[in-house]
C-alpha cells in the first residue's frame, strides 16, 4: 500500500479503515512455545491470491492444533462474554471467532503465551474464588471475574496480569468478530462492490455543516461521463 | 512472448533489467520503435486479472488471518510479492545506522501496490541548490521534462485540478472524485489555517483514456492492483501492451547478477540466475538498460567488477550507491467525536485520498529547515480488516456514551460491541512526506562478507538523517496538531517529541529511495548524463530512481516514467545515428 499511508494506517489494515492503534500487524516478537502437530483439521488454504510459498505456509499452519479442547471451550465462553448476540447480530461464536483465534496464534506465535496463560489465569482465579474451573462456574460467577479485569484503568494490582491478558483476548475477539461476514454486516460497511462514487450524500453533508462548493461541483467527475474516452483537443493545461 | 528461460545465442538490441515504472516505460517505447528486447524480471509473471493471483474484491474473512500483515508487510491483499524482508535475500547496515529496503519481486514490481500519487516535480524542485545552497541542482530543468510529463499524463492518466501553483505544475488532468466526509472537515479547517487543501493527483482513471482500460469503479483497492486496469501499474499498462509486439521477450524469475562487458569496456549483456533451476545464464545485448530500482541497479553495477572496472561498472566517479535518499515521513491521528455514530453509506472512493496539501511555504524563510513536505490524509468508513475493533480501551473512555455519561475505558458485552460501531469511521490521520537533502555519506555499498541465496553479494547501507529532516518532522507534527485540534480531535497517542525525532520514520520506510546513480554533467561527480546514459559506458542506461539528483517532496514514480521515456527517445535517436 501506499507507503503513503503511514505505518499507522497500515496497522489499521487497509487504506482508510480501522481504528486500531496499539497492536502490531506483523509477528515481530519472538515466538513462544512450539505447536503440537495433530492429524486432520487441514482446511485447504487458497482462493485469496496466495503465492505458492504463502499457500504452503497456510496449509502448514492449518495442519497443526494449538488449543486443547478445554481451552477452546473456555475461549468460546470468554468470546461470547466479550461479544454477545444482540438485536443487531449474532455472537462471537456465531462468527467463528474461536476458530479465528486458533489460527491467528499459530500465524503470530507471540500471542500463544498471553492467550493460553490468560485462559489459565481465569481458571485459577475461578478456583480461588469459587472452587471450580471458569467454564464450570455460573454465569454470575464468570461475570464477577471478568468485571474485575475488564477496565484496565481501575484494576486492583493483584489482578493486573489477568487484565492484561484479557485485553489481548478482547482485541482478538473484537477484530475476529468485526472482520467476519456477520461483523462486517453489523458494522455497516457497504463497500467492496463496483459502484460509482458521486460524493457524500446531501443529508450527511448538511448534518455535518459542510457543503461542496461550486468549484468542486463543476470540476469533479460526473458519473455519466466516466465511460467517455478523454479527449484533450480542447484542453489547455495552462488555463 | 514469455517463457521461463533458455540459454540463447541471440543478440538482442536492448536488455532491460526490471519491469517496474522505468523498465516498463523503456520496454513499451523501445518495443514500439521496433528494437528486439529482452525484458528481465526477478519475480514471477503477474496479472491482476488472473484469478489465481487476484486479491481485488476479496473479503477479510477469505483470509484466515483476516488480511493481517504476517506474510505481506501491508497485509494479505496488498499486491507486492516481497517486502522489507525477503527470505534468502538479506541486506545489512553499518555503523549502527538503519535503512529498510522494500523490494517487490513480480512483473510490474512496486507499481502494483503503490499509492498512485502522481506529482510532477516543479521548476524549483530541479534547482533547489540555487535557493538554499544545499545538495546539488539537477543538470536539467522543468522545461526539459515537461513535454514528457505531458505525454505520461495522456498515456497513463492522472486525475487532478489546475491550481496554477508555481511549483505544483498543472497537467493533463482527468476530473477528480468528490471529497469524502472527513476530507471535507480537513478542507474546512485546513483552509482556515491557510493550507491549500486541493484534490489529490492520482493515476486512477476517473474517466477512460483509451479502449484498453476500464474506468475506476471505486473499490478503493488500488493497492491490490486493478483487474480492469483502472489504475496505473507498469505490468498492466506498459508491459502488457509491449508484449503484444513480436520483438520482445520477457524473462521472469530471472535474477540479474551483473552487467557483462566486452574487451572495449562496453556493456555486452547480463548474467542472471534462473530461479526455476538455480542455474546461471547470460543474455547478450547491444544496449543494457538498468531499471532494477535505485538500490537494485546500484547493486548490479557495483557487482559488475572486472580488471577494467575494479570499482564496479560506470563507477569511475565512485558515486554509485552514494546520495541515497528517501522521503521523510511522520504521522499523527485523532478521534473526531463529531464523526462518531455516522450514517452509513459506501465511502470507498478511489484507492487513496481524494484531497491533499502540497507544500505551501516555498517563499517562507527561516523555518529552520530547508525543504518542504506535502500532507496526505486517511480516514473514512473503509473495509474492516485485521486490527479493526482492537484497542477499544484506548477509545471508549475518551468521550461520553450515548447516554451522555462518561464510560470506564475497556469493558465487554453489548456495550463494548456497540462502542465498536460508534467509533467506526471516526478516526482521521495524516502523514507528511518530505524532501530530504541528499548526502554523499548516505549510501549503499557491497557488503564484503555476505551473499544472498543466489550467491550474489548483498548491499550494506549507511544512512543518517540530518538536522534538516528532523526539524522538518517537528514542523509536520506542529501542523498536524493544529489542524486536528481545529477539527475537534482527541489525539490518539502522545505527540512524538525530540526523543523520537518527532516521529521521523527510518529511512527506507516511505519507499521513495532514489539517488544512487545520480545524473550530472561532470563525470567525476555523477554516474549518468542528462539522458540517463552512463558517462563511462555509452551503451548503458539507468532509468529507475537512481539518476535523481534530489527527489522533491513528490512521490518519484511520475518523474521516473517521464525520464525513462525521455531517455528511450534519446536512445532511439542515438541508435539511428549509429552513435551507440
PDB file of C-alpha atoms in Angstrom, chain B residues 102-373:
ATOM      1  CA  UNK B 102      11.454  -2.680   0.292  1.00  0.00           C
ATOM      2  CA  UNK B 103      11.506  -4.919  -2.771  1.00  0.00           C
ATOM      3  CA  UNK B 104       8.666  -6.435  -4.756  1.00  0.00           C
ATOM      4  CA  UNK B 105       9.564  -9.441  -6.895  1.00  0.00           C
ATOM      5  CA  UNK B 106       6.896  -9.610  -9.606  1.00  0.00           C
ATOM      6  CA  UNK B 107       6.121  -8.283 -13.059  1.00  0.00           C
ATOM      7  CA  UNK B 108       5.473  -4.574 -12.597  1.00  0.00           C
ATOM      8  CA  UNK B 109       7.313  -4.546  -9.265  1.00  0.00           C
ATOM      9  CA  UNK B 110       6.176  -1.993  -6.715  1.00  0.00           C
ATOM     10  CA  UNK B 111       3.871  -0.242  -9.168  1.00  0.00           C
ATOM     11  CA  UNK B 112       1.287  -2.931  -8.398  1.00  0.00           C
ATOM     12  CA  UNK B 113       0.707  -1.673  -4.880  1.00  0.00           C
ATOM     13  CA  UNK B 114       1.886   1.935  -4.828  1.00  0.00           C
ATOM     14  CA  UNK B 115      -0.294   4.860  -3.775  1.00  0.00           C
ATOM     15  CA  UNK B 116      -0.730   6.180  -7.336  1.00  0.00           C
ATOM     16  CA  UNK B 117       0.244   9.645  -6.105  1.00  0.00           C
ATOM     17  CA  UNK B 118       1.483  11.137  -9.358  1.00  0.00           C
ATOM     18  CA  UNK B 119       3.096  14.507  -8.773  1.00  0.00           C
ATOM     19  CA  UNK B 120       5.206  16.372 -11.260  1.00  0.00           C
ATOM     20  CA  UNK B 121       8.336  17.981  -9.949  1.00  0.00           C
ATOM     21  CA  UNK B 122       8.088  21.750 -10.261  1.00  0.00           C
ATOM     22  CA  UNK B 123      10.699  24.220 -11.535  1.00  0.00           C
ATOM     23  CA  UNK B 124      12.079  24.739  -8.015  1.00  0.00           C
ATOM     24  CA  UNK B 125      12.460  21.021  -7.436  1.00  0.00           C
ATOM     25  CA  UNK B 126      15.162  20.717 -10.086  1.00  0.00           C
ATOM     26  CA  UNK B 127      17.136  23.672  -8.774  1.00  0.00           C
ATOM     27  CA  UNK B 128      16.898  23.623  -5.009  1.00  0.00           C
ATOM     28  CA  UNK B 129      20.583  24.373  -4.515  1.00  0.00           C
ATOM     29  CA  UNK B 130      20.033  27.762  -6.136  1.00  0.00           C
ATOM     30  CA  UNK B 131      17.657  28.596  -3.309  1.00  0.00           C
ATOM     31  CA  UNK B 132      19.116  27.017  -0.197  1.00  0.00           C
ATOM     32  CA  UNK B 133      22.713  26.229  -1.182  1.00  0.00           C
ATOM     33  CA  UNK B 134      22.348  22.600  -0.177  1.00  0.00           C
ATOM     34  CA  UNK B 135      22.840  19.438  -2.207  1.00  0.00           C
ATOM     35  CA  UNK B 136      23.100  19.882  -5.958  1.00  0.00           C
ATOM     36  CA  UNK B 137      20.966  21.131  -8.814  1.00  0.00           C
ATOM     37  CA  UNK B 138      19.779  18.740 -11.482  1.00  0.00           C
ATOM     38  CA  UNK B 139      21.585  19.363 -14.793  1.00  0.00           C
ATOM     39  CA  UNK B 140      18.140  19.581 -16.412  1.00  0.00           C
ATOM     40  CA  UNK B 141      15.122  21.678 -15.501  1.00  0.00           C
ATOM     41  CA  UNK B 142      11.359  21.510 -15.563  1.00  0.00           C
ATOM     42  CA  UNK B 143      11.208  22.677 -19.172  1.00  0.00           C
ATOM     43  CA  UNK B 144      13.274  19.648 -20.239  1.00  0.00           C
ATOM     44  CA  UNK B 145      10.928  17.198 -18.573  1.00  0.00           C
ATOM     45  CA  UNK B 146       7.611  18.971 -19.074  1.00  0.00           C
ATOM     46  CA  UNK B 147       6.908  17.548 -22.562  1.00  0.00           C
ATOM     47  CA  UNK B 148       7.357  14.064 -21.147  1.00  0.00           C
ATOM     48  CA  UNK B 149       5.177  14.723 -18.120  1.00  0.00           C
ATOM     49  CA  UNK B 150       2.509  15.808 -20.610  1.00  0.00           C
ATOM     50  CA  UNK B 151       2.923  12.607 -22.590  1.00  0.00           C
ATOM     51  CA  UNK B 152       2.845  10.463 -19.468  1.00  0.00           C
ATOM     52  CA  UNK B 153      -0.339  12.188 -18.259  1.00  0.00           C
ATOM     53  CA  UNK B 154      -2.061  11.391 -21.545  1.00  0.00           C
ATOM     54  CA  UNK B 155      -0.738   7.862 -21.959  1.00  0.00           C
ATOM     55  CA  UNK B 156      -1.358   6.697 -18.406  1.00  0.00           C
ATOM     56  CA  UNK B 157      -3.989   9.029 -16.961  1.00  0.00           C
ATOM     57  CA  UNK B 158      -3.987  11.079 -13.773  1.00  0.00           C
ATOM     58  CA  UNK B 159      -6.772  12.989 -12.077  1.00  0.00           C
ATOM     59  CA  UNK B 160      -6.309  16.387 -10.505  1.00  0.00           C
ATOM     60  CA  UNK B 161      -7.133  20.048 -10.892  1.00  0.00           C
ATOM     61  CA  UNK B 162      -5.391  23.012 -12.445  1.00  0.00           C
ATOM     62  CA  UNK B 163      -4.350  25.060  -9.426  1.00  0.00           C
ATOM     63  CA  UNK B 164      -1.777  27.325 -11.115  1.00  0.00           C
ATOM     64  CA  UNK B 165       0.619  26.826  -8.207  1.00  0.00           C
ATOM     65  CA  UNK B 166       4.129  27.693  -9.376  1.00  0.00           C
ATOM     66  CA  UNK B 167       5.872  24.607  -8.057  1.00  0.00           C
ATOM     67  CA  UNK B 168       2.929  22.200  -8.468  1.00  0.00           C
ATOM     68  CA  UNK B 169       2.539  22.426 -12.246  1.00  0.00           C
ATOM     69  CA  UNK B 170      -0.751  21.870 -13.989  1.00  0.00           C
ATOM     70  CA  UNK B 171      -1.035  18.807 -16.188  1.00  0.00           C
ATOM     71  CA  UNK B 172      -3.464  16.953 -18.396  1.00  0.00           C
ATOM     72  CA  UNK B 173      -5.846  16.074 -15.608  1.00  0.00           C
ATOM     73  CA  UNK B 174      -8.884  13.815 -15.564  1.00  0.00           C
ATOM     74  CA  UNK B 175     -11.657  15.109 -13.285  1.00  0.00           C
ATOM     75  CA  UNK B 176     -11.099  14.266  -9.603  1.00  0.00           C
ATOM     76  CA  UNK B 177     -13.603  12.429  -7.386  1.00  0.00           C
ATOM     77  CA  UNK B 178     -15.586  14.470  -4.869  1.00  0.00           C
ATOM     78  CA  UNK B 179     -14.104  14.543  -1.352  1.00  0.00           C
ATOM     79  CA  UNK B 180     -15.153  12.152   1.396  1.00  0.00           C
ATOM     80  CA  UNK B 181     -16.727  13.492   4.592  1.00  0.00           C
ATOM     81  CA  UNK B 182     -13.575  13.589   6.725  1.00  0.00           C
ATOM     82  CA  UNK B 183     -11.801  15.240   3.809  1.00  0.00           C
ATOM     83  CA  UNK B 184     -14.431  17.986   3.826  1.00  0.00           C
ATOM     84  CA  UNK B 185     -13.582  18.512   7.504  1.00  0.00           C
ATOM     85  CA  UNK B 186      -9.884  18.702   6.596  1.00  0.00           C
ATOM     86  CA  UNK B 187     -10.610  21.174   3.819  1.00  0.00           C
ATOM     87  CA  UNK B 188     -12.759  23.387   6.006  1.00  0.00           C
ATOM     88  CA  UNK B 189     -10.310  23.536   8.889  1.00  0.00           C
ATOM     89  CA  UNK B 190      -7.158  23.381   6.790  1.00  0.00           C
ATOM     90  CA  UNK B 191      -8.160  26.364   4.688  1.00  0.00           C
ATOM     91  CA  UNK B 192      -8.813  28.375   7.856  1.00  0.00           C
ATOM     92  CA  UNK B 193      -5.150  27.776   8.703  1.00  0.00           C
ATOM     93  CA  UNK B 194      -4.065  28.871   5.244  1.00  0.00           C
ATOM     94  CA  UNK B 195      -3.280  25.392   3.964  1.00  0.00           C
ATOM     95  CA  UNK B 196      -4.035  24.689   0.298  1.00  0.00           C
ATOM     96  CA  UNK B 197      -6.290  21.642   0.596  1.00  0.00           C
ATOM     97  CA  UNK B 198      -6.681  20.572  -3.022  1.00  0.00           C
ATOM     98  CA  UNK B 199      -7.719  17.479  -4.978  1.00  0.00           C
ATOM     99  CA  UNK B 200      -5.144  14.713  -4.927  1.00  0.00           C
ATOM    100  CA  UNK B 201      -3.342  13.812  -8.142  1.00  0.00           C
ATOM    101  CA  UNK B 202      -3.568  10.066  -8.547  1.00  0.00           C
ATOM    102  CA  UNK B 203      -3.036   7.883 -11.613  1.00  0.00           C
ATOM    103  CA  UNK B 204      -6.503   6.357 -11.428  1.00  0.00           C
ATOM    104  CA  UNK B 205      -8.934   6.572 -14.328  1.00  0.00           C
ATOM    105  CA  UNK B 206     -11.975   8.503 -13.183  1.00  0.00           C
ATOM    106  CA  UNK B 207     -12.659   8.544 -16.914  1.00  0.00           C
ATOM    107  CA  UNK B 208     -11.433   6.267 -19.674  1.00  0.00           C
ATOM    108  CA  UNK B 209      -8.388   7.309 -21.657  1.00  0.00           C
ATOM    109  CA  UNK B 210      -8.469   4.541 -24.267  1.00  0.00           C
ATOM    110  CA  UNK B 211     -10.436   1.424 -25.103  1.00  0.00           C
ATOM    111  CA  UNK B 212      -7.988  -0.873 -23.392  1.00  0.00           C
ATOM    112  CA  UNK B 213      -8.524   0.053 -19.754  1.00  0.00           C
ATOM    113  CA  UNK B 214     -11.707   0.368 -17.722  1.00  0.00           C
ATOM    114  CA  UNK B 215     -12.824   3.399 -15.725  1.00  0.00           C
ATOM    115  CA  UNK B 216     -12.459   3.251 -11.945  1.00  0.00           C
ATOM    116  CA  UNK B 217     -15.376   1.556 -10.162  1.00  0.00           C
ATOM    117  CA  UNK B 218     -14.423   2.916  -6.760  1.00  0.00           C
ATOM    118  CA  UNK B 219     -13.485  -0.099  -4.670  1.00  0.00           C
ATOM    119  CA  UNK B 220     -10.610   1.796  -3.020  1.00  0.00           C
ATOM    120  CA  UNK B 221      -8.320  -1.180  -3.576  1.00  0.00           C
ATOM    121  CA  UNK B 222      -5.590   0.161  -5.876  1.00  0.00           C
ATOM    122  CA  UNK B 223      -3.037  -1.367  -3.511  1.00  0.00           C
ATOM    123  CA  UNK B 224      -4.325  -4.752  -4.704  1.00  0.00           C
ATOM    124  CA  UNK B 225      -3.685  -3.863  -8.387  1.00  0.00           C
ATOM    125  CA  UNK B 226      -6.764  -3.366 -10.516  1.00  0.00           C
ATOM    126  CA  UNK B 227      -8.224  -6.251 -12.536  1.00  0.00           C
ATOM    127  CA  UNK B 228      -9.722  -3.856 -15.102  1.00  0.00           C
ATOM    128  CA  UNK B 229      -6.503  -1.810 -15.216  1.00  0.00           C
ATOM    129  CA  UNK B 230      -8.303   1.288 -13.929  1.00  0.00           C
ATOM    130  CA  UNK B 231      -5.134   2.410 -12.146  1.00  0.00           C
ATOM    131  CA  UNK B 232      -1.507   2.569 -13.217  1.00  0.00           C
ATOM    132  CA  UNK B 233       0.754  -0.364 -12.744  1.00  0.00           C
ATOM    133  CA  UNK B 234       3.657  -0.910 -15.073  1.00  0.00           C
ATOM    134  CA  UNK B 235       2.755  -4.532 -15.778  1.00  0.00           C
ATOM    135  CA  UNK B 236      -0.853  -3.794 -16.736  1.00  0.00           C
ATOM    136  CA  UNK B 237      -0.385  -0.502 -18.541  1.00  0.00           C
ATOM    137  CA  UNK B 238       3.083  -0.671 -20.119  1.00  0.00           C
ATOM    138  CA  UNK B 239       4.454  -4.213 -20.192  1.00  0.00           C
ATOM    139  CA  UNK B 240       1.240  -5.929 -21.213  1.00  0.00           C
ATOM    140  CA  UNK B 241       0.787  -3.822 -24.379  1.00  0.00           C
ATOM    141  CA  UNK B 242       4.525  -4.034 -25.104  1.00  0.00           C
ATOM    142  CA  UNK B 243       4.364  -7.839 -25.059  1.00  0.00           C
ATOM    143  CA  UNK B 244       1.944  -7.738 -27.971  1.00  0.00           C
ATOM    144  CA  UNK B 245       4.912  -6.944 -30.174  1.00  0.00           C
ATOM    145  CA  UNK B 246       6.835  -9.889 -31.603  1.00  0.00           C
ATOM    146  CA  UNK B 247      10.200  -8.304 -30.932  1.00  0.00           C
ATOM    147  CA  UNK B 248      10.142  -8.502 -27.127  1.00  0.00           C
ATOM    148  CA  UNK B 249      10.871 -11.492 -24.889  1.00  0.00           C
ATOM    149  CA  UNK B 250      10.007 -11.441 -21.215  1.00  0.00           C
ATOM    150  CA  UNK B 251      12.236 -13.449 -18.875  1.00  0.00           C
ATOM    151  CA  UNK B 252      10.604 -13.996 -15.494  1.00  0.00           C
ATOM    152  CA  UNK B 253      12.211 -15.331 -12.298  1.00  0.00           C
ATOM    153  CA  UNK B 254      15.471 -14.030 -13.733  1.00  0.00           C
ATOM    154  CA  UNK B 255      17.664 -12.525 -11.017  1.00  0.00           C
ATOM    155  CA  UNK B 256      20.334 -10.411 -12.662  1.00  0.00           C
ATOM    156  CA  UNK B 257      23.762 -10.765 -11.117  1.00  0.00           C
ATOM    157  CA  UNK B 258      25.903  -8.372 -13.168  1.00  0.00           C
ATOM    158  CA  UNK B 259      26.291  -6.477 -16.411  1.00  0.00           C
ATOM    159  CA  UNK B 260      28.806  -8.133 -18.726  1.00  0.00           C
ATOM    160  CA  UNK B 261      31.341  -6.107 -20.693  1.00  0.00           C
ATOM    161  CA  UNK B 262      33.490  -6.775 -23.751  1.00  0.00           C
ATOM    162  CA  UNK B 263      37.188  -6.024 -24.325  1.00  0.00           C
ATOM    163  CA  UNK B 264      36.427  -2.459 -25.306  1.00  0.00           C
ATOM    164  CA  UNK B 265      34.693  -1.891 -21.996  1.00  0.00           C
ATOM    165  CA  UNK B 266      31.200  -1.625 -23.427  1.00  0.00           C
ATOM    166  CA  UNK B 267      28.248  -3.470 -21.992  1.00  0.00           C
ATOM    167  CA  UNK B 268      27.614  -6.743 -23.818  1.00  0.00           C
ATOM    168  CA  UNK B 269      24.717  -8.241 -21.873  1.00  0.00           C
ATOM    169  CA  UNK B 270      23.831  -9.503 -18.425  1.00  0.00           C
ATOM    170  CA  UNK B 271      24.435 -12.598 -16.333  1.00  0.00           C
ATOM    171  CA  UNK B 272      21.491 -13.881 -14.333  1.00  0.00           C
ATOM    172  CA  UNK B 273      20.261 -16.700 -12.154  1.00  0.00           C
ATOM    173  CA  UNK B 274      17.166 -18.539 -13.275  1.00  0.00           C
ATOM    174  CA  UNK B 275      15.262 -19.063 -10.039  1.00  0.00           C
ATOM    175  CA  UNK B 276      13.467 -22.070 -11.528  1.00  0.00           C
ATOM    176  CA  UNK B 277      16.613 -24.195 -11.833  1.00  0.00           C
ATOM    177  CA  UNK B 278      19.058 -22.016  -9.846  1.00  0.00           C
ATOM    178  CA  UNK B 279      21.497 -22.125 -12.757  1.00  0.00           C
ATOM    179  CA  UNK B 280      23.387 -19.256 -14.325  1.00  0.00           C
ATOM    180  CA  UNK B 281      22.640 -17.847 -17.767  1.00  0.00           C
ATOM    181  CA  UNK B 282      23.672 -14.980 -19.968  1.00  0.00           C
ATOM    182  CA  UNK B 283      21.817 -12.656 -22.288  1.00  0.00           C
ATOM    183  CA  UNK B 284      23.704 -10.784 -24.971  1.00  0.00           C
ATOM    184  CA  UNK B 285      22.596  -7.306 -25.982  1.00  0.00           C
ATOM    185  CA  UNK B 286      23.909  -4.229 -27.736  1.00  0.00           C
ATOM    186  CA  UNK B 287      22.485  -1.929 -25.065  1.00  0.00           C
ATOM    187  CA  UNK B 288      21.760  -2.586 -21.398  1.00  0.00           C
ATOM    188  CA  UNK B 289      19.160  -0.552 -19.507  1.00  0.00           C
ATOM    189  CA  UNK B 290      19.057  -0.940 -15.756  1.00  0.00           C
ATOM    190  CA  UNK B 291      15.683  -0.361 -14.095  1.00  0.00           C
ATOM    191  CA  UNK B 292      16.034  -2.639 -11.120  1.00  0.00           C
ATOM    192  CA  UNK B 293      15.187   0.110  -8.550  1.00  0.00           C
ATOM    193  CA  UNK B 294      17.679   2.664  -7.284  1.00  0.00           C
ATOM    194  CA  UNK B 295      19.397   0.262  -4.927  1.00  0.00           C
ATOM    195  CA  UNK B 296      18.934  -2.791  -7.138  1.00  0.00           C
ATOM    196  CA  UNK B 297      20.657  -1.114 -10.076  1.00  0.00           C
ATOM    197  CA  UNK B 298      23.448   0.254  -7.884  1.00  0.00           C
ATOM    198  CA  UNK B 299      23.993  -3.261  -6.565  1.00  0.00           C
ATOM    199  CA  UNK B 300      24.233  -4.710 -10.070  1.00  0.00           C
ATOM    200  CA  UNK B 301      26.732  -2.018 -11.121  1.00  0.00           C
ATOM    201  CA  UNK B 302      28.865  -2.446  -8.007  1.00  0.00           C
ATOM    202  CA  UNK B 303      28.847  -6.217  -8.512  1.00  0.00           C
ATOM    203  CA  UNK B 304      29.895  -5.824 -12.181  1.00  0.00           C
ATOM    204  CA  UNK B 305      33.604  -5.808 -11.423  1.00  0.00           C
ATOM    205  CA  UNK B 306      36.389  -6.577 -13.857  1.00  0.00           C
ATOM    206  CA  UNK B 307      40.060  -5.724 -14.224  1.00  0.00           C
ATOM    207  CA  UNK B 308      38.945  -2.771 -16.317  1.00  0.00           C
ATOM    208  CA  UNK B 309      36.314  -1.734 -13.776  1.00  0.00           C
ATOM    209  CA  UNK B 310      37.697  -2.696 -10.342  1.00  0.00           C
ATOM    210  CA  UNK B 311      35.196  -0.416  -8.527  1.00  0.00           C
ATOM    211  CA  UNK B 312      32.255  -1.736 -10.474  1.00  0.00           C
ATOM    212  CA  UNK B 313      30.790  -0.604 -13.756  1.00  0.00           C
ATOM    213  CA  UNK B 314      30.069   3.056 -14.526  1.00  0.00           C
ATOM    214  CA  UNK B 315      31.704   3.967 -11.255  1.00  0.00           C
ATOM    215  CA  UNK B 316      34.888   5.867 -12.128  1.00  0.00           C
ATOM    216  CA  UNK B 317      33.396   8.700 -10.078  1.00  0.00           C
ATOM    217  CA  UNK B 318      32.967   6.490  -7.012  1.00  0.00           C
ATOM    218  CA  UNK B 319      29.456   7.835  -6.506  1.00  0.00           C
ATOM    219  CA  UNK B 320      27.468   4.693  -7.445  1.00  0.00           C
ATOM    220  CA  UNK B 321      25.433   3.970  -4.321  1.00  0.00           C
ATOM    221  CA  UNK B 322      26.114   7.453  -2.903  1.00  0.00           C
ATOM    222  CA  UNK B 323      23.480  10.148  -2.295  1.00  0.00           C
ATOM    223  CA  UNK B 324      20.888   7.519  -1.452  1.00  0.00           C
ATOM    224  CA  UNK B 325      17.830   9.343  -0.127  1.00  0.00           C
ATOM    225  CA  UNK B 326      14.242   8.531   0.816  1.00  0.00           C
ATOM    226  CA  UNK B 327      11.318  10.830   1.601  1.00  0.00           C
ATOM    227  CA  UNK B 328      10.831  11.803   5.204  1.00  0.00           C
ATOM    228  CA  UNK B 329       7.659  10.668   6.917  1.00  0.00           C
ATOM    229  CA  UNK B 330       5.864  11.403  10.162  1.00  0.00           C
ATOM    230  CA  UNK B 331       2.227  10.865  11.138  1.00  0.00           C
ATOM    231  CA  UNK B 332      -0.465  11.642  13.693  1.00  0.00           C
ATOM    232  CA  UNK B 333      -4.018  10.555  14.192  1.00  0.00           C
ATOM    233  CA  UNK B 334      -7.009  11.596  16.240  1.00  0.00           C
ATOM    234  CA  UNK B 335     -10.548  10.664  17.119  1.00  0.00           C
ATOM    235  CA  UNK B 336     -13.034  13.208  15.765  1.00  0.00           C
ATOM    236  CA  UNK B 337     -16.050  12.976  18.097  1.00  0.00           C
ATOM    237  CA  UNK B 338     -18.403  14.635  15.617  1.00  0.00           C
ATOM    238  CA  UNK B 339     -17.702  11.779  13.203  1.00  0.00           C
ATOM    239  CA  UNK B 340     -18.974   9.198  15.678  1.00  0.00           C
ATOM    240  CA  UNK B 341     -22.304   7.408  15.175  1.00  0.00           C
ATOM    241  CA  UNK B 342     -22.102   8.159  11.483  1.00  0.00           C
ATOM    242  CA  UNK B 343     -24.763   7.421   8.975  1.00  0.00           C
ATOM    243  CA  UNK B 344     -23.576   4.506   6.839  1.00  0.00           C
ATOM    244  CA  UNK B 345     -23.018   4.717   3.107  1.00  0.00           C
ATOM    245  CA  UNK B 346     -20.420   3.358   0.701  1.00  0.00           C
ATOM    246  CA  UNK B 347     -17.434   5.639   1.157  1.00  0.00           C
ATOM    247  CA  UNK B 348     -14.760   3.534  -0.524  1.00  0.00           C
ATOM    248  CA  UNK B 349     -13.956   6.030  -3.291  1.00  0.00           C
ATOM    249  CA  UNK B 350     -10.680   5.653  -5.144  1.00  0.00           C
ATOM    250  CA  UNK B 351      -7.668   3.888  -3.674  1.00  0.00           C
ATOM    251  CA  UNK B 352      -6.258   6.651  -1.532  1.00  0.00           C
ATOM    252  CA  UNK B 353      -7.000  10.188  -0.541  1.00  0.00           C
ATOM    253  CA  UNK B 354      -9.236  12.478  -2.580  1.00  0.00           C
ATOM    254  CA  UNK B 355      -7.636  15.642  -1.187  1.00  0.00           C
ATOM    255  CA  UNK B 356      -4.121  16.537  -0.055  1.00  0.00           C
ATOM    256  CA  UNK B 357      -1.969  19.512   0.870  1.00  0.00           C
ATOM    257  CA  UNK B 358       1.011  20.386  -1.342  1.00  0.00           C
ATOM    258  CA  UNK B 359       3.935  22.217   0.288  1.00  0.00           C
ATOM    259  CA  UNK B 360       2.782  25.747   0.903  1.00  0.00           C
ATOM    260  CA  UNK B 361       5.825  27.584   2.227  1.00  0.00           C
ATOM    261  CA  UNK B 362       8.306  27.803  -0.637  1.00  0.00           C
ATOM    262  CA  UNK B 363       8.512  31.530  -0.048  1.00  0.00           C
ATOM    263  CA  UNK B 364       8.973  31.373   3.724  1.00  0.00           C
ATOM    264  CA  UNK B 365      12.465  31.897   5.030  1.00  0.00           C
ATOM    265  CA  UNK B 366      13.871  30.944   8.429  1.00  0.00           C
ATOM    266  CA  UNK B 367      11.763  27.879   9.038  1.00  0.00           C
ATOM    267  CA  UNK B 368      14.862  26.265  10.495  1.00  0.00           C
ATOM    268  CA  UNK B 369      14.898  23.636   7.764  1.00  0.00           C
ATOM    269  CA  UNK B 370      15.298  23.883   4.019  1.00  0.00           C
ATOM    270  CA  UNK B 371      12.903  21.685   2.120  1.00  0.00           C
ATOM    271  CA  UNK B 372       9.184  21.127   2.167  1.00  0.00           C
ATOM    272  CA  UNK B 373       6.682  18.340   2.597  1.00  0.00           C
TER     273      UNK B 373
END
